[in-house]
Coordinates of C-alpha atoms in Angstrom, one line a residue:
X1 CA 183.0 97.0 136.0
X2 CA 181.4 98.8 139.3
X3 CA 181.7 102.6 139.8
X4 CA 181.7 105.0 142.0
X5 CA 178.5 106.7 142.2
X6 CA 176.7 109.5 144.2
X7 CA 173.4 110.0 144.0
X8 CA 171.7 113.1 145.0
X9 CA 168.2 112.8 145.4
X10 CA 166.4 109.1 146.2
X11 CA 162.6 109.3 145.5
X12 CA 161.2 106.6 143.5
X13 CA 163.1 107.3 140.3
X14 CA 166.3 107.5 142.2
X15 CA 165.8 104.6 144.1
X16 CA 164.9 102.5 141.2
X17 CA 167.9 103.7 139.4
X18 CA 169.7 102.4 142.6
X19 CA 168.2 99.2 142.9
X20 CA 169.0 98.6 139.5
X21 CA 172.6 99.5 139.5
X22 CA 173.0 97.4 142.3
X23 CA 171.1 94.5 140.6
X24 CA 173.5 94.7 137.5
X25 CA 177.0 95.0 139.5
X26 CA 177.1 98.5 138.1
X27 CA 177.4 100.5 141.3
X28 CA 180.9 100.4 143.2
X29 CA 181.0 102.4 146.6
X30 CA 177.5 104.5 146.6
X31 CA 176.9 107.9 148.6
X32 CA 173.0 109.1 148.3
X33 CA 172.6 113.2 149.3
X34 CA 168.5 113.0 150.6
X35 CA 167.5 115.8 152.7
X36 CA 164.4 113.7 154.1
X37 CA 166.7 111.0 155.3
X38 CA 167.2 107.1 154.3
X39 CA 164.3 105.6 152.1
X40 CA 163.5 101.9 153.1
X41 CA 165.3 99.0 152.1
X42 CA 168.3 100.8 150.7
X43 CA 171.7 98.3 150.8
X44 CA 173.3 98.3 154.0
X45 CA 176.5 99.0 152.0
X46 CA 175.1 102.9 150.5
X47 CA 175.8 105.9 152.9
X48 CA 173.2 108.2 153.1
X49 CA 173.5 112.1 153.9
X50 CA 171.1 114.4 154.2
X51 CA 173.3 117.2 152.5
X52 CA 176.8 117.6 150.7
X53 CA 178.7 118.9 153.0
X54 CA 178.5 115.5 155.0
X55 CA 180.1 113.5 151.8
X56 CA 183.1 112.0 153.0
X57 CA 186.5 113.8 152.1
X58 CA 187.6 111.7 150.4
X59 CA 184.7 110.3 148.3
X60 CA 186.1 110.4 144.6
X61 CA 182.9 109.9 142.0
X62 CA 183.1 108.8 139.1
X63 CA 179.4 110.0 138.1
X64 CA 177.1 112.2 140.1
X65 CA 173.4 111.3 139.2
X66 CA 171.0 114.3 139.4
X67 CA 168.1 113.4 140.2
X68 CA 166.2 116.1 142.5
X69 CA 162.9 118.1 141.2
X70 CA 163.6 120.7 139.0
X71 CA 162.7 123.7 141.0
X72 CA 165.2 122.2 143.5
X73 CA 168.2 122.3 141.3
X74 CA 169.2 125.7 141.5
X75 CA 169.7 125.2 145.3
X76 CA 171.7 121.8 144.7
X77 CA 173.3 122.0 141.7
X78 CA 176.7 124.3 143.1
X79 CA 177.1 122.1 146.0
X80 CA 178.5 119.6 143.7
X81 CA 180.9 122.0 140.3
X82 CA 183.6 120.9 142.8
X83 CA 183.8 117.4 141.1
X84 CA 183.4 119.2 137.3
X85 CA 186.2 117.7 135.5
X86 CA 186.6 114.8 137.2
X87 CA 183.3 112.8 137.4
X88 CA 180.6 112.4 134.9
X89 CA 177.2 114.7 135.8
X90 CA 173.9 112.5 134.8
X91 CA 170.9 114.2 134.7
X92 CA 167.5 112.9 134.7
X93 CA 165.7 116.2 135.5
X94 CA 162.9 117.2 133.0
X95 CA 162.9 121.1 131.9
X96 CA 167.1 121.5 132.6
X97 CA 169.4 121.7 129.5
X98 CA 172.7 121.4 129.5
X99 CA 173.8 124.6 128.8
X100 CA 171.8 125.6 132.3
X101 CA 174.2 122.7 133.8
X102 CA 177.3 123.9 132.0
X103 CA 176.6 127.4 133.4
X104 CA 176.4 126.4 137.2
X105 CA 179.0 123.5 137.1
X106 CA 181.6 125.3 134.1
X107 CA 181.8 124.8 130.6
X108 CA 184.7 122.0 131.3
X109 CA 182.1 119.8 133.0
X110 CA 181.1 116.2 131.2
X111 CA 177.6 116.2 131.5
X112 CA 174.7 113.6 130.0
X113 CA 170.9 114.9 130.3
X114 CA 168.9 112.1 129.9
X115 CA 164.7 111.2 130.0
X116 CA 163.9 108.3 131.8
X117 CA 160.5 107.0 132.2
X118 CA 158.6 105.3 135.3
X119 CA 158.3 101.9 133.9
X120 CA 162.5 102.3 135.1
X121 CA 160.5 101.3 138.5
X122 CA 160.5 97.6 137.5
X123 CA 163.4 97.4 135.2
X124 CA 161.2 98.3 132.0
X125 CA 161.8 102.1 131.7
X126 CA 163.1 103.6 128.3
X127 CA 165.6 106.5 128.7
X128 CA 166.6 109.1 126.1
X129 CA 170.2 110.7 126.6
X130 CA 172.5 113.1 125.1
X131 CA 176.2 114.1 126.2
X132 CA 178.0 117.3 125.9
X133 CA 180.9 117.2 124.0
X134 CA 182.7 116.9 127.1
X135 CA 182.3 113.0 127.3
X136 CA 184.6 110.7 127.1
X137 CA 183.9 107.4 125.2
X138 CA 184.6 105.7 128.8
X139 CA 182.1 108.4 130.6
X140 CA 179.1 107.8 127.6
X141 CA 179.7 103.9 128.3
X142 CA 179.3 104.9 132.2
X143 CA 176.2 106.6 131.1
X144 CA 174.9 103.9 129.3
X145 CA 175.5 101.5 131.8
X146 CA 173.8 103.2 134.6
X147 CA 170.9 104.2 132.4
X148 CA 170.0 100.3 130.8
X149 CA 170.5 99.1 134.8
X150 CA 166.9 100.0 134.5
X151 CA 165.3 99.8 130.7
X152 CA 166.5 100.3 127.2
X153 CA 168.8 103.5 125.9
X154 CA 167.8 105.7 123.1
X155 CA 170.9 108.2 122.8
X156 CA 169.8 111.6 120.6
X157 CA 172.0 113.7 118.7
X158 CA 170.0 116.9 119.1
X159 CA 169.0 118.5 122.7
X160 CA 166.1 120.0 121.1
X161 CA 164.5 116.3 120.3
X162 CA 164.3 115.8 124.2
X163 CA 161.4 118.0 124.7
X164 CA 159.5 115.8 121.9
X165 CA 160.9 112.7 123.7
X166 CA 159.3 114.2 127.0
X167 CA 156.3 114.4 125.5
X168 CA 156.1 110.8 124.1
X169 CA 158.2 108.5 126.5
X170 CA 158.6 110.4 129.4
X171 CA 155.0 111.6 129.9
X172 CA 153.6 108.2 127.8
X173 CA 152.8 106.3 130.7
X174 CA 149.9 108.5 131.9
X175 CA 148.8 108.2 128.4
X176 CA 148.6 104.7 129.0
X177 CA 147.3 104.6 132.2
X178 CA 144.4 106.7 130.6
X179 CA 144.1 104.4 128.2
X180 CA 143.0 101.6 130.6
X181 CA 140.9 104.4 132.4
X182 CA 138.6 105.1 129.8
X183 CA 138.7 101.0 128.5
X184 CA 137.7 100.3 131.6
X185 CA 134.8 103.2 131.8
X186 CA 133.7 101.6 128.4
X187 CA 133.3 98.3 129.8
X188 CA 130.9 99.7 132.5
X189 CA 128.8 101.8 129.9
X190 CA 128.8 98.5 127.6
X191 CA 127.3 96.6 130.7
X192 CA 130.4 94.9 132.7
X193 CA 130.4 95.5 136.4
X194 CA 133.4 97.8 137.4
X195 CA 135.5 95.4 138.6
X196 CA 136.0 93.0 136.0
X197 CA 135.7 95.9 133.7
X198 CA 138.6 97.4 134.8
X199 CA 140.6 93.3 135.5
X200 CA 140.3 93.1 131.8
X201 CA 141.3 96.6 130.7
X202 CA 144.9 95.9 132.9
X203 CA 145.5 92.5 132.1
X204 CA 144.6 93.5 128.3
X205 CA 147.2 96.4 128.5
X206 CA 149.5 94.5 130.3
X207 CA 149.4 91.2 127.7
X208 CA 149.5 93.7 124.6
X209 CA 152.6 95.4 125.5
X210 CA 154.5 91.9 126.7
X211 CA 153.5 90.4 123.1
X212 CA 154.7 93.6 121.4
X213 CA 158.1 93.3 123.8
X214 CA 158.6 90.1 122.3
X215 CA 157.5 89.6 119.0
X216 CA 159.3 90.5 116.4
X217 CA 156.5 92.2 113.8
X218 CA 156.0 95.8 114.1
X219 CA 153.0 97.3 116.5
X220 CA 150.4 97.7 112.5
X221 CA 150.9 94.3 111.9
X222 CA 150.4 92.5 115.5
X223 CA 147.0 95.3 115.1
X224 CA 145.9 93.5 111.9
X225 CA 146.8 89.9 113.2
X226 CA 144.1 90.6 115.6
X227 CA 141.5 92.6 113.3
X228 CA 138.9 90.1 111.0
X229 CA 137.7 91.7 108.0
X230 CA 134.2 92.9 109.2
X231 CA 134.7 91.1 112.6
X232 CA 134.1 93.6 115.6
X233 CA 138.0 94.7 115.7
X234 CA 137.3 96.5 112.4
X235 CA 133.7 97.5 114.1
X236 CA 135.9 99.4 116.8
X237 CA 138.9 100.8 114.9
X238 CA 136.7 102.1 112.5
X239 CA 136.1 105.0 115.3
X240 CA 139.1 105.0 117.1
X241 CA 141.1 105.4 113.3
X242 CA 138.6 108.1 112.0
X243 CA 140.5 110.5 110.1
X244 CA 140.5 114.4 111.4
X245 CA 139.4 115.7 114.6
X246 CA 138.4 112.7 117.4
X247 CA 140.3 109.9 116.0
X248 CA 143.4 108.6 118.3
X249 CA 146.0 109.7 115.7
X250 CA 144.5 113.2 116.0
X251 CA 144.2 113.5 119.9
X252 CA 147.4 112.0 120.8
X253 CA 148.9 114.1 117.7
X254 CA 147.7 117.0 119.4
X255 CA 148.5 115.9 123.1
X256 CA 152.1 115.3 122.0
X257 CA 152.6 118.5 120.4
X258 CA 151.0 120.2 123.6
X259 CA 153.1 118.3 125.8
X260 CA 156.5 118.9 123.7
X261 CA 155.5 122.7 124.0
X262 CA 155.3 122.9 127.0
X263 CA 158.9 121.0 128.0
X264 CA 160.4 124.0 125.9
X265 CA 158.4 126.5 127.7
X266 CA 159.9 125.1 131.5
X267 CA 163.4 124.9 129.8
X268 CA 163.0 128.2 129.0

């Protein structure tokens, strides 16, 4: 079943949130607020303004996806409390709770704050959500349809776990990224040129997390299919697996816990 959405805001998170919705059937009659004008290759069938006072009278969402920046919400946000109690309010804006969305839009509004990630770009994100008691059964299944139009859906009990889910899903892709940084960096110092240094660190990433995507044995054990008992796996986690200070559990322990502080410090 297709609803009716409006989107405000259509960078690249938006805009694969769109292409997704529209990929799955999910998406009805679409309306996208973006001050900067049309991004390419939108469906002919979406209307695009460039601010809410151009939606069309009598434009009746059933969920309005946030999805500016942060530091542009307080200017957006009131343009839109006239549809509180009628349509469901999505957000995928990092650092905004919902009791900072219940205070602009009213207490009455249905509102689901959610964490998507940027693997959502090619239909692989993860998103973590939570609704205010607000939602309906029908307006959490809306939710949930929109958010798996672009990756699986984690939903959370507790707001407070979203800063911690910031930290790992949401920021986890840089970490990733990194990681084939400095793989590839190692392959240089180790003697590969750069180039297919760096073709091996992807396509190694890349391989490793479509094996893990489809096998059913949990992340240690595909790790020990792959380590021989004195081979040089067991060479190489012997240093990445070093207990205390320098060892991966202990950095990305600690990056983590940095990161998850710092989500509570921009919500304030």
């Amino acid at each position: 079943m297709s609803a009716s959405l409006l989107l405000v805001g259509c960078g690249k998170m938006g805009g694969a949130m769109l292409a997704g919705w529209k990929a799955a059937g999910a998406a009805g009659a679409v309306v996208v607020v973006e001050p900067f004008g049309a991004p390419k290759g939108l469906p002919a069938d979406v209307l695009v303004v460039k601010e809410a006072s151009e939606i069309p009278a009598d434009f009746t969402p059933d969920a309005i996806i946030l999805a500016v920046k942060p530091q542009m919400m307080d200017q957006a946000l009131p343009n839109y409390a006239r549809y509180a109690g009628t349509a469901l309010f999505l957000s995928i804006a990092a650092g905004k709770p919902i009791a900072y969305f219940e205070k602009h839009l009213g207490a009455h509004a249905a509102i689901v704050r959610a964490m998507p990630n940027t693997p959502a770009a090619v239909g692989r994100g993860i998103s973590a959500a939570v609704p205010n008691a607000n939602c309906s059964d029908a307006q959490k299944a809306l939710a949930r349809t929109l958010l798996s139009a672009v990756g699986e859906v984690a939903w959370v009990a507790d707001e407070s776990l979203l800063d911690a889910v910031t930290a790992l899903s949401g920021s986890g892709p840089a970490y990733v990224f990194l990681l084939v940084e400095t793989m590839a960096k190692a392959g240089v110092a180790a003697g590969l040129p750069s180039d297919l240094s760096m073709q091996l660190a992807r396509a190694t990433v890349m391989g490793s997390g479509e094996l893990l995507r489809q096998s059913h044995e949990s992340a240690e054990q595909l790790r020990r299919n792959v380590t021989s008992p004195k081979g040089t796996t067991e060479a190489a986690l012997n240093v990445l697996m070093a207990e205390g200070a320098g060892g991966m559990q202990d950095l990305l322990t600690r990056a983590i816990a940095a990161g998850t502080a710092r989500s509570r410090e921009l919500a304030g």
